[in-house]
C-alpha positions as semicolon CSV with decimal commas, in nm:
position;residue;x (nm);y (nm);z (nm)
1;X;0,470;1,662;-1,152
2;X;0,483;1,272;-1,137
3;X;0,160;1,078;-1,161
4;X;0,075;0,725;-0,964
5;X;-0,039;0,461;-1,217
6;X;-0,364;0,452;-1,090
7;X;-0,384;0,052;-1,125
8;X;-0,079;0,015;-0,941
9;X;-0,259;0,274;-0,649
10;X;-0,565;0,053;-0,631
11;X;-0,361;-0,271;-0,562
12;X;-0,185;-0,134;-0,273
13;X;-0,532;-0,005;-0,146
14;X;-0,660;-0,307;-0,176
15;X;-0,365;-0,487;-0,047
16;X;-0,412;-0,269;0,245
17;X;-0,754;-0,290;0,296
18;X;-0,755;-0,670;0,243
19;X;-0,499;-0,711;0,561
20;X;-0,607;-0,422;0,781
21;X;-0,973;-0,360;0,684
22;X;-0,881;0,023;0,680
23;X;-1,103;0,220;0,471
24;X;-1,000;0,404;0,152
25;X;-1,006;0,728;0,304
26;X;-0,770;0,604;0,601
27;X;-0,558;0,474;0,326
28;X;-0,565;0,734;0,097
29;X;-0,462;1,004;0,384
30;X;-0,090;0,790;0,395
31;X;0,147;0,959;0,238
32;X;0,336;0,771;-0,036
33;X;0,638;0,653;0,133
34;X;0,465;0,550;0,420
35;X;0,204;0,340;0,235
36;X;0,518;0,144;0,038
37;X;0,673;0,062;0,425
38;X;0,316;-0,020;0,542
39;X;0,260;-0,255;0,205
40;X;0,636;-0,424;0,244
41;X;0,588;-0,442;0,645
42;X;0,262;-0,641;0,524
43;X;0,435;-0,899;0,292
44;X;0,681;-0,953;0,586
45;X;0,394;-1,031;0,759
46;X;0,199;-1,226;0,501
47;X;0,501;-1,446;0,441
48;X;0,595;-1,293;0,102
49;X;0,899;-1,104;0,241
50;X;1,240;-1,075;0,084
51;X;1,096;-0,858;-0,244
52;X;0,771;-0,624;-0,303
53;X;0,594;-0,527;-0,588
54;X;0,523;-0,219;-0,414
55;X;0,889;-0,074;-0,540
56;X;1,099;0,057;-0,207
57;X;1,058;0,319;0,013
């Protein structure tokens, strides 16, 4: 079984939360893949598109 570096799970939480102002139960319910599209739609958006740090989906 793989493990999420837990570090790496609370930036995109907050990354989340900072843009959306979902809560961290809303956030937590995404499923993996979908949280790396939301976090690379939201550097799109942010104006930091072209490359993530959140890996690909």
């Amino acid at each position: 079984m793989l493990t999420y570096a837990t570090d790496q799970l609370w930036g995109e939480i907050a990354y989340v939360a900072f843009h959306l102002h979902w809560s961290l139960d809303t956030i937590l319910d995404l499923e993996h893949p979908t949280r790396i599209r939301l976090l690379a739609e939201l550097d799109v958006l942010a104006g930091r598109g072209g490359g993530t740090a959140w890996g690909s989906v």
